[in-house]
Amino acid sequence: MAARATYNPTTPQPHNPTTPQPHNPTTPQPHNPTTPQPHNPPGKSVKTRLKANVAKGELVLDDELTLTGVPAVAWDYKLGNRSALEWVLDQYKEKTPKDATIRERFNPYRFAAYRDETIQLLSKVCTVSVRTQEIVAELAALSPLKAKK
């Protein structure tokens, strides 16, 4: 008599790639950069800017989107000689390699494919910048040593 496989929910089942797996909202889903994004309609080219306007408290991401209301204290948190927000903007800029072969074959990065992730990252960096400045101010108030002016 041949053994028959029966389904028992308590025993682990082998993974079958053809059966759909349940969606787990805590696991990030793979991002397909070739899928058109809703904020970039086909046929319309959106110019990426990635500029910071410290005086107005704005982050200009592209022609369509400007993030406003950035607290002034967020610009005071520096990584080297520039603010953390400016550093993030610089890292996400599209850079064009000089070599034509590299540019053609190995340069698939486009900011539009990572726009939503960049917005989330900028929000987190802004929060960290403001909170860090608050902590530094609290520590300075507790310090028995006063900074010389």
Short mmCIF file of N, CA and C in Angstrom, two decimals:
data_model
loop_
_atom_site.label_atom_id
_atom_site.label_comp_id
_atom_site.label_asym_id
_atom_site.label_seq_id
_atom_site.Cartn_x
_atom_site.Cartn_y
_atom_site.Cartn_z
N MET A 1 0.84 -1.17 0.00
CA MET A 1 0.00 0.00 0.00
C MET A 1 0.90 1.24 0.00
N ALA A 2 0.60 2.18 -0.89
CA ALA A 2 1.38 3.41 -1.01
C ALA A 2 0.99 4.40 0.08
N ALA A 3 1.98 5.12 0.57
CA ALA A 3 1.72 6.13 1.60
C ALA A 3 1.08 7.34 0.95
N ARG A 4 0.07 7.85 1.61
CA ARG A 4 -0.60 9.04 1.10
C ARG A 4 -0.27 10.22 1.99
N ALA A 5 0.04 11.33 1.36
CA ALA A 5 0.31 12.55 2.13
C ALA A 5 -1.01 13.19 2.51
N THR A 6 -1.17 13.49 3.76
CA THR A 6 -2.38 14.16 4.22
C THR A 6 -1.98 15.49 4.84
N TYR A 7 -2.88 16.42 4.81
CA TYR A 7 -2.63 17.74 5.36
C TYR A 7 -2.91 17.73 6.84
N ASN A 8 -1.92 18.11 7.61
CA ASN A 8 -2.08 18.27 9.04
C ASN A 8 -1.55 19.66 9.38
N PRO A 9 -2.40 20.55 9.90
CA PRO A 9 -1.94 21.93 10.14
C PRO A 9 -0.84 22.06 11.17
N THR A 10 -0.63 21.03 11.99
CA THR A 10 0.42 21.13 13.01
C THR A 10 1.79 20.75 12.46
N THR A 11 1.85 20.07 11.33
CA THR A 11 3.14 19.70 10.75
C THR A 11 3.52 20.71 9.69
N PRO A 12 4.79 21.10 9.62
CA PRO A 12 5.20 22.06 8.60
C PRO A 12 5.09 21.46 7.21
N GLN A 13 4.61 22.24 6.29
CA GLN A 13 4.44 21.80 4.92
C GLN A 13 5.63 22.27 4.09
N PRO A 14 6.07 21.48 3.11
CA PRO A 14 7.16 21.94 2.26
C PRO A 14 6.73 23.14 1.45
N HIS A 15 7.68 24.02 1.19
CA HIS A 15 7.40 25.24 0.43
C HIS A 15 7.20 24.91 -1.04
N ASN A 16 6.11 25.34 -1.59
CA ASN A 16 5.84 25.16 -3.01
C ASN A 16 5.80 26.56 -3.62
N PRO A 17 6.76 26.89 -4.51
CA PRO A 17 6.81 28.26 -5.03
C PRO A 17 5.60 28.65 -5.87
N THR A 18 4.79 27.70 -6.30
CA THR A 18 3.63 28.05 -7.11
C THR A 18 2.43 28.44 -6.27
N THR A 19 2.43 28.07 -4.98
CA THR A 19 1.31 28.46 -4.13
C THR A 19 1.59 29.83 -3.53
N PRO A 20 0.60 30.71 -3.55
CA PRO A 20 0.83 32.05 -3.00
C PRO A 20 1.02 31.99 -1.50
N GLN A 21 1.97 32.77 -1.02
CA GLN A 21 2.26 32.84 0.40
C GLN A 21 1.44 33.97 1.01
N PRO A 22 1.01 33.81 2.26
CA PRO A 22 0.25 34.89 2.89
C PRO A 22 1.11 36.13 3.07
N HIS A 23 0.47 37.28 2.92
CA HIS A 23 1.17 38.55 3.04
C HIS A 23 1.39 38.86 4.51
N ASN A 24 2.62 39.13 4.87
CA ASN A 24 2.97 39.54 6.23
C ASN A 24 3.30 41.02 6.18
N PRO A 25 2.49 41.89 6.79
CA PRO A 25 2.74 43.33 6.67
C PRO A 25 4.03 43.80 7.32
N THR A 26 4.63 42.99 8.19
CA THR A 26 5.87 43.43 8.83
C THR A 26 7.09 43.18 7.95
N THR A 27 6.96 42.32 6.95
CA THR A 27 8.10 42.06 6.06
C THR A 27 8.01 42.99 4.86
N PRO A 28 9.12 43.64 4.53
CA PRO A 28 9.08 44.53 3.37
C PRO A 28 8.88 43.74 2.09
N GLN A 29 8.08 44.26 1.24
CA GLN A 29 7.83 43.63 -0.05
C GLN A 29 8.89 44.07 -1.04
N PRO A 30 9.29 43.19 -1.95
CA PRO A 30 10.29 43.60 -2.93
C PRO A 30 9.77 44.75 -3.78
N HIS A 31 10.65 45.67 -4.05
CA HIS A 31 10.28 46.84 -4.84
C HIS A 31 10.74 46.63 -6.27
N ASN A 32 9.84 46.80 -7.21
CA ASN A 32 10.17 46.65 -8.61
C ASN A 32 10.27 48.04 -9.23
N PRO A 33 11.50 48.53 -9.49
CA PRO A 33 11.64 49.89 -10.00
C PRO A 33 11.08 50.08 -11.41
N THR A 34 10.77 49.00 -12.12
CA THR A 34 10.23 49.16 -13.47
C THR A 34 8.72 49.41 -13.44
N THR A 35 8.08 49.16 -12.29
CA THR A 35 6.66 49.42 -12.17
C THR A 35 6.43 50.92 -12.12
N PRO A 36 5.53 51.46 -12.96
CA PRO A 36 5.30 52.90 -12.92
C PRO A 36 4.75 53.33 -11.57
N GLN A 37 5.27 54.41 -11.07
CA GLN A 37 4.84 54.95 -9.79
C GLN A 37 3.64 55.86 -10.02
N PRO A 38 2.68 55.89 -9.07
CA PRO A 38 1.50 56.72 -9.26
C PRO A 38 1.80 58.20 -9.33
N HIS A 39 2.91 58.65 -8.72
CA HIS A 39 3.24 60.07 -8.73
C HIS A 39 4.02 60.48 -9.98
N ASN A 40 4.32 59.53 -10.84
CA ASN A 40 5.05 59.83 -12.06
C ASN A 40 4.32 59.21 -13.25
N PRO A 41 3.30 59.89 -13.79
CA PRO A 41 2.53 59.30 -14.87
C PRO A 41 3.40 59.02 -16.09
N PRO A 42 3.08 57.95 -16.83
CA PRO A 42 3.87 57.64 -18.03
C PRO A 42 3.85 58.80 -19.02
N GLY A 43 5.00 59.04 -19.61
CA GLY A 43 5.10 60.10 -20.61
C GLY A 43 5.47 61.46 -20.03
N LYS A 44 5.39 61.60 -18.73
CA LYS A 44 5.72 62.89 -18.10
C LYS A 44 7.03 62.75 -17.36
N SER A 45 7.98 63.59 -17.68
CA SER A 45 9.28 63.55 -17.02
C SER A 45 9.30 64.55 -15.88
N VAL A 46 9.64 64.06 -14.71
CA VAL A 46 9.73 64.91 -13.53
C VAL A 46 11.20 65.12 -13.22
N LYS A 47 11.61 66.37 -13.15
CA LYS A 47 13.00 66.72 -12.89
C LYS A 47 13.30 66.59 -11.40
N THR A 48 14.31 65.78 -11.08
CA THR A 48 14.74 65.60 -9.71
C THR A 48 15.59 66.80 -9.29
N ARG A 49 15.28 67.36 -8.12
CA ARG A 49 16.01 68.54 -7.63
C ARG A 49 16.91 68.19 -6.44
N LEU A 50 16.33 67.63 -5.37
CA LEU A 50 17.05 67.28 -4.14
C LEU A 50 17.87 68.45 -3.61
N LYS A 51 17.17 69.52 -3.28
CA LYS A 51 17.79 70.74 -2.75
C LYS A 51 17.18 71.07 -1.40
N ALA A 52 17.98 71.68 -0.56
CA ALA A 52 17.52 72.13 0.75
C ALA A 52 17.48 73.64 0.78
N ASN A 53 16.39 74.20 1.26
CA ASN A 53 16.26 75.64 1.46
C ASN A 53 16.15 75.87 2.96
N VAL A 54 17.29 76.13 3.59
CA VAL A 54 17.35 76.26 5.04
C VAL A 54 16.54 77.45 5.51
N ALA A 55 16.59 78.56 4.82
CA ALA A 55 15.90 79.78 5.24
C ALA A 55 14.38 79.57 5.31
N LYS A 56 13.82 78.83 4.37
CA LYS A 56 12.38 78.58 4.35
C LYS A 56 12.00 77.29 5.08
N GLY A 57 12.98 76.47 5.44
CA GLY A 57 12.69 75.19 6.09
C GLY A 57 12.05 74.21 5.13
N GLU A 58 12.58 74.14 3.90
CA GLU A 58 12.01 73.28 2.87
C GLU A 58 13.04 72.30 2.32
N LEU A 59 12.53 71.17 1.86
CA LEU A 59 13.33 70.20 1.12
C LEU A 59 12.65 69.99 -0.22
N VAL A 60 13.28 70.43 -1.29
CA VAL A 60 12.72 70.30 -2.63
C VAL A 60 13.23 68.99 -3.21
N LEU A 61 12.31 68.03 -3.41
CA LEU A 61 12.72 66.73 -3.93
C LEU A 61 12.68 66.69 -5.45
N ASP A 62 11.59 67.18 -6.04
CA ASP A 62 11.49 67.24 -7.49
C ASP A 62 10.51 68.34 -7.87
N ASP A 63 10.16 68.39 -9.16
CA ASP A 63 9.26 69.45 -9.63
C ASP A 63 7.88 69.39 -8.98
N GLU A 64 7.48 68.20 -8.54
CA GLU A 64 6.13 68.02 -8.00
C GLU A 64 6.07 68.09 -6.48
N LEU A 65 7.17 67.82 -5.79
CA LEU A 65 7.10 67.64 -4.34
C LEU A 65 8.14 68.47 -3.60
N THR A 66 7.64 69.25 -2.63
CA THR A 66 8.48 70.01 -1.72
C THR A 66 8.00 69.73 -0.31
N LEU A 67 8.91 69.29 0.54
CA LEU A 67 8.57 69.05 1.94
C LEU A 67 8.81 70.33 2.72
N THR A 68 7.78 70.81 3.40
CA THR A 68 7.87 72.08 4.14
C THR A 68 7.74 71.82 5.63
N GLY A 69 8.01 72.84 6.41
CA GLY A 69 7.82 72.75 7.85
C GLY A 69 8.96 72.06 8.58
N VAL A 70 10.15 72.05 7.99
CA VAL A 70 11.30 71.45 8.65
C VAL A 70 11.74 72.41 9.76
N PRO A 71 11.80 71.94 11.01
CA PRO A 71 12.18 72.83 12.11
C PRO A 71 13.59 73.37 11.93
N ALA A 72 13.80 74.60 12.36
CA ALA A 72 15.12 75.24 12.21
C ALA A 72 16.20 74.49 12.97
N VAL A 73 15.85 73.88 14.10
CA VAL A 73 16.84 73.17 14.90
C VAL A 73 17.33 71.90 14.19
N ALA A 74 16.55 71.36 13.27
CA ALA A 74 16.96 70.16 12.52
C ALA A 74 18.18 70.44 11.65
N TRP A 75 18.34 71.67 11.22
CA TRP A 75 19.48 72.03 10.36
C TRP A 75 20.76 72.17 11.17
N ASP A 76 20.63 72.31 12.51
CA ASP A 76 21.81 72.50 13.36
C ASP A 76 22.56 71.20 13.64
N TYR A 77 21.92 70.06 13.44
CA TYR A 77 22.58 68.77 13.67
C TYR A 77 23.46 68.48 12.45
N LYS A 78 24.77 68.50 12.66
CA LYS A 78 25.72 68.41 11.55
C LYS A 78 26.41 67.05 11.49
N LEU A 79 26.63 66.60 10.28
CA LEU A 79 27.49 65.45 9.99
C LEU A 79 28.65 66.02 9.19
N GLY A 80 29.74 66.28 9.87
CA GLY A 80 30.85 66.96 9.21
C GLY A 80 30.54 68.43 9.11
N ASN A 81 30.52 68.95 7.89
CA ASN A 81 30.29 70.38 7.72
C ASN A 81 28.89 70.71 7.17
N ARG A 82 28.00 69.73 7.11
CA ARG A 82 26.64 70.00 6.61
C ARG A 82 25.63 69.26 7.47
N SER A 83 24.37 69.67 7.36
CA SER A 83 23.33 69.05 8.18
C SER A 83 23.05 67.63 7.69
N ALA A 84 22.48 66.83 8.57
CA ALA A 84 22.16 65.44 8.25
C ALA A 84 21.15 65.38 7.10
N LEU A 85 20.22 66.32 7.06
CA LEU A 85 19.22 66.35 5.98
C LEU A 85 19.90 66.62 4.63
N GLU A 86 20.84 67.55 4.59
CA GLU A 86 21.56 67.84 3.35
C GLU A 86 22.41 66.65 2.93
N TRP A 87 22.97 65.94 3.90
CA TRP A 87 23.78 64.75 3.61
C TRP A 87 22.93 63.68 2.93
N VAL A 88 21.71 63.44 3.45
CA VAL A 88 20.82 62.43 2.85
C VAL A 88 20.46 62.83 1.42
N LEU A 89 20.13 64.10 1.22
CA LEU A 89 19.78 64.56 -0.13
C LEU A 89 20.94 64.32 -1.09
N ASP A 90 22.15 64.60 -0.64
CA ASP A 90 23.32 64.41 -1.50
C ASP A 90 23.53 62.93 -1.85
N GLN A 91 23.27 62.04 -0.90
CA GLN A 91 23.47 60.61 -1.15
C GLN A 91 22.47 60.04 -2.15
N TYR A 92 21.28 60.63 -2.24
CA TYR A 92 20.25 60.12 -3.15
C TYR A 92 20.26 60.78 -4.52
N LYS A 93 21.18 61.70 -4.77
CA LYS A 93 21.25 62.34 -6.08
C LYS A 93 21.66 61.33 -7.15
N GLU A 94 21.15 61.54 -8.35
CA GLU A 94 21.54 60.70 -9.48
C GLU A 94 22.88 61.19 -9.99
N LYS A 95 23.85 60.31 -9.95
CA LYS A 95 25.20 60.66 -10.41
C LYS A 95 25.46 59.92 -11.72
N THR A 96 25.99 60.60 -12.71
CA THR A 96 26.26 60.00 -14.01
C THR A 96 27.73 59.66 -14.13
N PRO A 97 28.05 58.37 -14.32
CA PRO A 97 29.45 57.99 -14.50
C PRO A 97 30.01 58.57 -15.80
N LYS A 98 31.32 58.89 -15.81
CA LYS A 98 31.94 59.47 -17.00
C LYS A 98 32.10 58.45 -18.11
N ASP A 99 32.42 57.21 -17.76
CA ASP A 99 32.63 56.16 -18.75
C ASP A 99 31.29 55.76 -19.38
N ALA A 100 31.21 55.80 -20.71
CA ALA A 100 29.97 55.52 -21.42
C ALA A 100 29.49 54.08 -21.21
N THR A 101 30.41 53.13 -21.16
CA THR A 101 30.03 51.73 -20.98
C THR A 101 29.42 51.52 -19.60
N ILE A 102 30.04 52.07 -18.60
CA ILE A 102 29.50 51.94 -17.24
C ILE A 102 28.16 52.67 -17.15
N ARG A 103 28.08 53.83 -17.74
CA ARG A 103 26.85 54.60 -17.72
C ARG A 103 25.72 53.83 -18.38
N GLU A 104 26.00 53.14 -19.47
CA GLU A 104 24.97 52.42 -20.23
C GLU A 104 24.56 51.13 -19.54
N ARG A 105 25.53 50.37 -19.03
CA ARG A 105 25.24 49.03 -18.52
C ARG A 105 24.98 48.95 -17.02
N PHE A 106 25.62 49.80 -16.24
CA PHE A 106 25.60 49.61 -14.80
C PHE A 106 25.07 50.81 -14.03
N ASN A 107 24.24 51.63 -14.64
CA ASN A 107 23.74 52.81 -13.95
C ASN A 107 22.20 52.81 -13.97
N PRO A 108 21.55 51.85 -13.28
CA PRO A 108 20.10 51.79 -13.33
C PRO A 108 19.40 52.66 -12.28
N TYR A 109 20.16 53.32 -11.38
CA TYR A 109 19.53 54.07 -10.30
C TYR A 109 18.77 55.28 -10.83
N ARG A 110 17.53 55.39 -10.41
CA ARG A 110 16.70 56.55 -10.69
C ARG A 110 16.00 56.94 -9.39
N PHE A 111 16.07 58.22 -9.04
CA PHE A 111 15.49 58.69 -7.78
C PHE A 111 14.00 58.40 -7.71
N ALA A 112 13.29 58.51 -8.82
CA ALA A 112 11.84 58.31 -8.82
C ALA A 112 11.44 56.95 -8.28
N ALA A 113 12.28 55.94 -8.47
CA ALA A 113 11.98 54.60 -7.98
C ALA A 113 12.09 54.51 -6.46
N TYR A 114 12.81 55.43 -5.83
CA TYR A 114 13.04 55.40 -4.39
C TYR A 114 12.49 56.63 -3.69
N ARG A 115 11.60 57.32 -4.34
CA ARG A 115 11.08 58.58 -3.80
C ARG A 115 10.37 58.39 -2.46
N ASP A 116 9.49 57.40 -2.38
CA ASP A 116 8.74 57.19 -1.13
C ASP A 116 9.66 56.81 0.02
N GLU A 117 10.65 55.95 -0.26
CA GLU A 117 11.60 55.56 0.78
C GLU A 117 12.42 56.76 1.24
N THR A 118 12.75 57.65 0.31
CA THR A 118 13.53 58.84 0.65
C THR A 118 12.72 59.77 1.55
N ILE A 119 11.44 59.90 1.28
CA ILE A 119 10.58 60.75 2.11
C ILE A 119 10.52 60.20 3.53
N GLN A 120 10.36 58.89 3.66
CA GLN A 120 10.34 58.28 4.99
C GLN A 120 11.68 58.48 5.71
N LEU A 121 12.77 58.30 4.98
CA LEU A 121 14.10 58.47 5.58
C LEU A 121 14.31 59.92 6.03
N LEU A 122 13.92 60.88 5.21
CA LEU A 122 14.07 62.29 5.58
C LEU A 122 13.25 62.62 6.83
N SER A 123 12.08 62.04 6.93
CA SER A 123 11.24 62.24 8.12
C SER A 123 11.93 61.70 9.36
N LYS A 124 12.52 60.52 9.25
CA LYS A 124 13.22 59.92 10.38
C LYS A 124 14.47 60.72 10.75
N VAL A 125 15.22 61.16 9.75
CA VAL A 125 16.44 61.94 10.00
C VAL A 125 16.08 63.27 10.65
N CYS A 126 14.99 63.88 10.23
CA CYS A 126 14.55 65.14 10.83
C CYS A 126 14.20 64.92 12.30
N THR A 127 13.48 63.85 12.60
CA THR A 127 13.13 63.54 13.98
C THR A 127 14.38 63.30 14.83
N VAL A 128 15.31 62.52 14.31
CA VAL A 128 16.55 62.23 15.04
C VAL A 128 17.36 63.51 15.25
N SER A 129 17.41 64.35 14.24
CA SER A 129 18.16 65.60 14.35
C SER A 129 17.60 66.49 15.46
N VAL A 130 16.28 66.66 15.46
CA VAL A 130 15.64 67.52 16.46
C VAL A 130 15.82 66.93 17.85
N ARG A 131 15.58 65.63 17.99
CA ARG A 131 15.70 64.99 19.31
C ARG A 131 17.14 65.02 19.81
N THR A 132 18.11 64.83 18.93
CA THR A 132 19.51 64.87 19.33
C THR A 132 19.88 66.27 19.83
N GLN A 133 19.42 67.29 19.15
CA GLN A 133 19.71 68.66 19.58
C GLN A 133 19.07 68.94 20.95
N GLU A 134 17.87 68.38 21.19
CA GLU A 134 17.23 68.55 22.50
C GLU A 134 18.05 67.88 23.59
N ILE A 135 18.54 66.66 23.32
CA ILE A 135 19.35 65.93 24.30
C ILE A 135 20.66 66.67 24.58
N VAL A 136 21.29 67.18 23.54
CA VAL A 136 22.54 67.93 23.72
C VAL A 136 22.29 69.17 24.57
N ALA A 137 21.18 69.85 24.34
CA ALA A 137 20.86 71.04 25.14
C ALA A 137 20.61 70.66 26.60
N GLU A 138 19.92 69.54 26.85
CA GLU A 138 19.68 69.08 28.21
C GLU A 138 20.99 68.72 28.91
N LEU A 139 21.89 68.05 28.18
CA LEU A 139 23.18 67.68 28.77
C LEU A 139 24.02 68.91 29.07
N ALA A 140 23.96 69.90 28.21
CA ALA A 140 24.72 71.13 28.43
C ALA A 140 24.21 71.85 29.68
N ALA A 141 22.90 71.79 29.92
CA ALA A 141 22.34 72.44 31.10
C ALA A 141 22.74 71.71 32.38
N LEU A 142 22.96 70.40 32.30
CA LEU A 142 23.34 69.61 33.48
C LEU A 142 24.84 69.65 33.76
N SER A 143 25.62 70.04 32.79
CA SER A 143 27.07 70.01 32.92
C SER A 143 27.56 71.06 33.90
N PRO A 144 28.46 70.66 34.82
CA PRO A 144 29.02 71.65 35.73
C PRO A 144 30.02 72.57 35.03
N LEU A 145 30.53 72.14 33.90
CA LEU A 145 31.46 72.97 33.14
C LEU A 145 30.68 73.83 32.17
N LYS A 146 30.96 75.08 32.15
CA LYS A 146 30.29 75.99 31.22
C LYS A 146 31.24 76.29 30.08
N ALA A 147 30.68 76.32 28.87
CA ALA A 147 31.50 76.60 27.70
C ALA A 147 31.95 78.06 27.73
N LYS A 148 33.22 78.26 27.35
CA LYS A 148 33.74 79.62 27.28
C LYS A 148 33.25 80.29 26.02
N LYS A 149 32.94 81.56 26.14
CA LYS A 149 32.46 82.30 24.98
C LYS A 149 33.49 83.28 24.53
#
